[in-house]
XYZ file of C-alpha atoms in Angstrom:
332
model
C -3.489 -30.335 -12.134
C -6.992 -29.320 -12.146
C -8.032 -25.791 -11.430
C -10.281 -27.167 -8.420
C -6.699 -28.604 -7.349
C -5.018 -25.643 -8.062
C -6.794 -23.346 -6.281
C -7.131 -25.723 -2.829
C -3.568 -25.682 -2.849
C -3.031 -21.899 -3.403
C -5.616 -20.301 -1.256
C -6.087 -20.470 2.234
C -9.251 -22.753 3.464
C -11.879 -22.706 6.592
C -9.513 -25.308 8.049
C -6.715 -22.348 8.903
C -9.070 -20.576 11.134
C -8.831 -23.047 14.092
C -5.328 -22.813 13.830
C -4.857 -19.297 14.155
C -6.793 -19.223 17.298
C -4.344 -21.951 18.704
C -1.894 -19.301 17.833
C -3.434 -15.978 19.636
C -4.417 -18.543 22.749
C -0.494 -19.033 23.302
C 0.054 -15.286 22.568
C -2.286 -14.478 25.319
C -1.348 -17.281 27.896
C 2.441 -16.072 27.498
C 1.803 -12.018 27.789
C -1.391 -12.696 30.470
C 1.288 -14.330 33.294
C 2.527 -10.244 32.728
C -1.005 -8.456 32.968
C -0.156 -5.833 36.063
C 3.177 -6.365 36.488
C 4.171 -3.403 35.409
C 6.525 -4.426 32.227
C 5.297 -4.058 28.667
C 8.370 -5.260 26.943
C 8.388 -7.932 29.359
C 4.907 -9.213 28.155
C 5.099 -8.381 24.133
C 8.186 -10.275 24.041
C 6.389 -13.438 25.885
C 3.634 -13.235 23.434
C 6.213 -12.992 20.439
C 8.498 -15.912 21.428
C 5.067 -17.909 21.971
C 3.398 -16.902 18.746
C 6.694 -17.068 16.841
C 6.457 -21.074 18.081
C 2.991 -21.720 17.556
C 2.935 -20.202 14.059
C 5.715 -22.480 12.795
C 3.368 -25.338 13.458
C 0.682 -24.194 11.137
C 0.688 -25.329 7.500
C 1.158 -22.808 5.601
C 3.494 -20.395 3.221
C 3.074 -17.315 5.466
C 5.260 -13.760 5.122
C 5.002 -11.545 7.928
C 3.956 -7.866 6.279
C 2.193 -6.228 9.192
C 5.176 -7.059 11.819
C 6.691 -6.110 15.080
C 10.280 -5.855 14.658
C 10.595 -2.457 12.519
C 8.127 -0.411 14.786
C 9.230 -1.971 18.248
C 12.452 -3.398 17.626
C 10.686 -6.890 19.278
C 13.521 -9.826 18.249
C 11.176 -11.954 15.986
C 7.952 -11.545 13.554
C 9.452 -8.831 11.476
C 8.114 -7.703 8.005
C 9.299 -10.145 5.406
C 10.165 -13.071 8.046
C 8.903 -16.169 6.996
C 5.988 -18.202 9.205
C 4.341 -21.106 8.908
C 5.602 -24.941 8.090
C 6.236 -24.143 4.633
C 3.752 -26.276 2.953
C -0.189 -25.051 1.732
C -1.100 -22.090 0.756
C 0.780 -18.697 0.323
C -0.418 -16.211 3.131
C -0.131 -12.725 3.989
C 0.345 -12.535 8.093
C -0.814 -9.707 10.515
C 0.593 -9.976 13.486
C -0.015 -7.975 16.882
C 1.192 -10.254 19.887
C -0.252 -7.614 22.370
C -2.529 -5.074 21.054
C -2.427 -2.901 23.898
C 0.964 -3.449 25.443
C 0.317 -0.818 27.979
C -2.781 -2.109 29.031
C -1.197 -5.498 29.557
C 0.943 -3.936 31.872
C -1.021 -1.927 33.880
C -4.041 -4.772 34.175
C -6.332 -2.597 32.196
C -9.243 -3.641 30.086
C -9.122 -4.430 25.720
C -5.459 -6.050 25.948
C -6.013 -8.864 22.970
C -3.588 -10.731 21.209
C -4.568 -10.612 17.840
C -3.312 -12.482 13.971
C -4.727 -11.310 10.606
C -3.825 -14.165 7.141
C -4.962 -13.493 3.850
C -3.567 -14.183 0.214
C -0.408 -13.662 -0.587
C -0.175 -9.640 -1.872
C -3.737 -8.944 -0.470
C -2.718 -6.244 2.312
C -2.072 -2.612 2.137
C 1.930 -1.998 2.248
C 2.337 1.501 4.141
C 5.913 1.845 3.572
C 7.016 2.593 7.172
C 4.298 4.931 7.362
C 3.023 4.081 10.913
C 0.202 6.095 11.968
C -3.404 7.156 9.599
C -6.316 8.922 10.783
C -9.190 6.473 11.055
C -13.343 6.435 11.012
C -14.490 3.095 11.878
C -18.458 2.171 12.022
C -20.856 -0.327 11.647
C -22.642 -1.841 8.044
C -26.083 0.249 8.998
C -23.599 3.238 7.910
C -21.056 1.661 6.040
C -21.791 3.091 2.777
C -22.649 6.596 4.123
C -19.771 7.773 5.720
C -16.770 9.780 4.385
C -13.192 10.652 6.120
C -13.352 14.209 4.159
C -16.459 15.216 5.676
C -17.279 17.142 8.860
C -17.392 15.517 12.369
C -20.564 16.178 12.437
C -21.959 14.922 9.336
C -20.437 11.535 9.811
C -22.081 11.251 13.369
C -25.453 12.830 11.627
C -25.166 10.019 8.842
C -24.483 7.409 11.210
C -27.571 8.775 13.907
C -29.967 8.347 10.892
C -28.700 5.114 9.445
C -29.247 3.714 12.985
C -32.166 5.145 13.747
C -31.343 6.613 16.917
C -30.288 10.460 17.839
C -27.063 11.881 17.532
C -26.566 12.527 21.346
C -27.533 8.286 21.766
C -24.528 7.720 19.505
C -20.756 6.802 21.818
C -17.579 7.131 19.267
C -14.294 5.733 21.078
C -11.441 7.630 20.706
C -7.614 6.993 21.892
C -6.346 9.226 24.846
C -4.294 11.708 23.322
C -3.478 15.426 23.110
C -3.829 15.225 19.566
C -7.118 14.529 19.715
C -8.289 17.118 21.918
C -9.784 19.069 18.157
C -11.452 16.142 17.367
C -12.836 15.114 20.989
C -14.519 19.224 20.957
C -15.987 18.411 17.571
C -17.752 15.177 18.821
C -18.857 16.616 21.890
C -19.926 19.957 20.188
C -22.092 17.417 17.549
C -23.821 15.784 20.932
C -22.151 12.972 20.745
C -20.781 10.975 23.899
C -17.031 9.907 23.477
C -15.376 6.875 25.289
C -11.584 7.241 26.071
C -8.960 3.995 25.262
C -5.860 3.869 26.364
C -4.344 1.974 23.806
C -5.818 -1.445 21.933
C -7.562 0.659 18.771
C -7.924 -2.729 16.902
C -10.493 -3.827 19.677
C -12.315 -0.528 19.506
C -12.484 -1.279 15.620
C -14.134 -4.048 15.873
C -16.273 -2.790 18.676
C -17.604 -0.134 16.439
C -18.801 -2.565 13.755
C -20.464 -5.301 16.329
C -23.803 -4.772 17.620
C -24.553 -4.690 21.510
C -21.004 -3.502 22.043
C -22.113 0.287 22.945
C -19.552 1.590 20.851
C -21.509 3.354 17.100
C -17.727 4.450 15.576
C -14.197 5.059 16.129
C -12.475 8.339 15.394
C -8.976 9.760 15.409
C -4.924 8.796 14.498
C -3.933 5.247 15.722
C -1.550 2.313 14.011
C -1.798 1.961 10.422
C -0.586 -1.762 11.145
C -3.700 -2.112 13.528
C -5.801 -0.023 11.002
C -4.480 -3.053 8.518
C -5.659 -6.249 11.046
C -9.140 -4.388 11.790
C -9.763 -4.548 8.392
C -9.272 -7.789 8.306
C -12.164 -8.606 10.399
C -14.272 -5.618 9.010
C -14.352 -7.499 5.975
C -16.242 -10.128 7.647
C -18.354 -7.959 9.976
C -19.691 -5.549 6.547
C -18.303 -2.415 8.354
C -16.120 -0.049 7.186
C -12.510 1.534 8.198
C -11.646 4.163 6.225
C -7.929 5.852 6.674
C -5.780 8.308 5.602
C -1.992 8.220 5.962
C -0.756 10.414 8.341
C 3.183 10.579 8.136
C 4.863 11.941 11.612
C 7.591 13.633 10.218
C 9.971 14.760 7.381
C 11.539 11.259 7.135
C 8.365 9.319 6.859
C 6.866 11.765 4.065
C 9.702 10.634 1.625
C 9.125 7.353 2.507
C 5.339 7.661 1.500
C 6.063 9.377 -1.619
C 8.636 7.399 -2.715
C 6.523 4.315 -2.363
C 4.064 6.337 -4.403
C 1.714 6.748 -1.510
C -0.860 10.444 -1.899
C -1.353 11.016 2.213
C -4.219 12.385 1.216
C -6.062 9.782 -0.851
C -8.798 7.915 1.316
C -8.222 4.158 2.090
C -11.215 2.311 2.296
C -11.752 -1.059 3.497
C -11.281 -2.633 0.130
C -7.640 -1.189 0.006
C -6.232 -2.304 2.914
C -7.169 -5.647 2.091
C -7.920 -6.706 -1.258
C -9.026 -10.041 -0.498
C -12.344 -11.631 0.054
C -10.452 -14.676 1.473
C -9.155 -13.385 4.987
C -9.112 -14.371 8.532
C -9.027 -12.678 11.866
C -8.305 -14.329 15.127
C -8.131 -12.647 18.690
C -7.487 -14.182 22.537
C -8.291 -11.551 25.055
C -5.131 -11.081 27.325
C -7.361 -8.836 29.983
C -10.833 -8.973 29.983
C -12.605 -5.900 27.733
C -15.412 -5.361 25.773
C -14.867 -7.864 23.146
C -13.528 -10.844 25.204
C -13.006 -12.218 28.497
C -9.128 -11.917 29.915
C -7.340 -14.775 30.330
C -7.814 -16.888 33.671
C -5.597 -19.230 35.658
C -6.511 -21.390 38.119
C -4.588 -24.635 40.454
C -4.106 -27.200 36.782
C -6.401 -24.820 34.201
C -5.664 -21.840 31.971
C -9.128 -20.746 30.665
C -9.201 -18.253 27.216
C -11.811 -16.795 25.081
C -11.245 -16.269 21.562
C -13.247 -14.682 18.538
C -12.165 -16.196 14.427
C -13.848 -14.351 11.339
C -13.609 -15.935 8.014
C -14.379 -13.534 5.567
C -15.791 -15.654 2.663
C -18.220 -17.368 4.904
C -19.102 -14.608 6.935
C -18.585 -16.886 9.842
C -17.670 -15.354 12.851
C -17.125 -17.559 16.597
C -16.340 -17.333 19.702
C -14.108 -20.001 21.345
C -13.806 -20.704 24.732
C -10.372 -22.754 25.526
C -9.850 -24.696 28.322
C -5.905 -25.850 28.745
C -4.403 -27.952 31.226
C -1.413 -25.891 32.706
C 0.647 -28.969 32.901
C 0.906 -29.944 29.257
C 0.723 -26.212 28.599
C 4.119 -25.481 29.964
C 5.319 -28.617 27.577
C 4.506 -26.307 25.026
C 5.553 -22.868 26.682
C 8.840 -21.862 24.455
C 10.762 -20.267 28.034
């Protein structure tokens, strides 16, 4: 076998990318029939059993290592479960049903459902470490920024590399009481701050994309969404940088015995070392990345964004799908 054969059968091609989006558009149709109903479980684990079945359709060797089942206890798509038909390449898999479980439930905006592929052994393993302080912003900056330096600087560095002043600049940072430091610091810089909920992986990706009104992302979220935005990042030429943040006494161990320094800076090169990756996301409620999922008398509408990192390609997708063969396919 040639090497030209060899490597078509060993690394994932442009022809995956459609498929993963047929994946995140079931995710999204299953968890969207939830959006304001008040039940978060009750919409992941739609948008689990729906990606679970769409995934074993697509041809490849995938191994779930960014899963659900350790962190939520969801049933299926657990690190080290198995994916794909079994044939093609060998993938790594990303998976994040709902990003923004909460947000599904309550009807709020950014709820995607998002899948992240690679080569096999191309993503960061963070040992059960599940949380690492982020700084997410655009290429103008990319190569600028630093995690170890001041608020301040970083907003300064990203104002100039911009070209616009400091108080123009809006950094997105999740609701929480640990942030409240790091919310006084961007405000005391001149900075404006925007407040999510939940659904970090869409405020990522926000911060690298122009005409989004979001310049960076600051503050503690997901290390497995940190993982899947740098997926995309890859293709967008931003940068996430993160640092592991262990919660507690238990997941320090756990760090250090998978030889993980919580202090060393991850860039965006080692969270995933592959210039072969893919990023696919189907908004569940409409946000300011995609449009929400829509239902009308025989039509489920759905828009979708797919990066392919090698290319550079990035598109957006709009779905059309006729609710009656839909619910041929719907795995209730």
């Amino acid at each position: 076998m040639s090497d030209v054969t060899t490597a078509a059968h060993i690394q994932p091609d442009r022809n995956l990318a459609l498929d993963l989006v047929r994946v995140t558009e079931a995710a999204a149709i299953a968890a969207g029939q939830w959006v304001g109903r008040g039940d978060k479980n009750a919409a992941d684990g739609a948008a689990v059993d729906a990606m679970r079945s769409f995934l074993s359709t697509v041809r490849f060797d995938g191994t779930v290592v960014i899963g659900e089942g350790e962190k939520d206890e969801a049933p299926m798509l657990f690190n080290g479960e198995k994916v794909g038909e079994g044939s093609g390449p060998a993938c790594d898999v990303a998976v994040d049903p709902v990003d923004g479980t909460r947000l599904t439930a309550l009807g709020m905006n950014n709820a995607l459902a998002v899948l992240a592929v690679t080569e096999r052994g191309a993503m960061f393993d963070p040992s059960a470490v599940f949380y690492m302080e982020k700084l997410v912003t655009g290429p103008e900056a990319a190569d600028l920024v630093d995690l170890r330096l001041p608020v301040a600087q970083n907003l300064h560095l990203i104002a100039k590399a911009k070209g616009v002043k400091t108080s123009q600049l809006t950094v997105a940072v999740l609701d929480r009481p640990r942030h409240q430091g790091l919310i006084e610091e961007i405000r005391a810089a001149g900075a404006r701050t925007k407040f999510i909920l939940d659904g970090d992986v869409a405020a990522a990706i926000a911060a690298c994309r122009p005409g989004t009104g979001v310049d960076a992302m600051m503050g503690t979220g997901g290390t497995p969404e940190g993982i899947v935005a740098a997926c995309a990042i890859k293709t967008l030429g931003g940068v996430i940088q993160g640092r592991l943040a262990p919660q507690d006494d238990k997941e320090r161990a756990t760090a250090a015995d998978a030889g993980h320094d919580p202090s060393r800076i991850l860039g965006t090169g080692d969270l995933v070392r592959s210039d072969n990756c893919y990023f696919a996301a189907t908004g569940i409620t409409d946000g300011d990345l995609l449009r929400g999922v829509r239902y009308a008398k025989s039509t489920i509408t759905t828009e979708s964004l797919v990066m392919r990192s090698r290319s550079g390609t990035i598109r957006t997708v709009d779905g059309e799908h006729h609710l009656e063969k839909w619910d041929q396919y719907d795995p209730k």
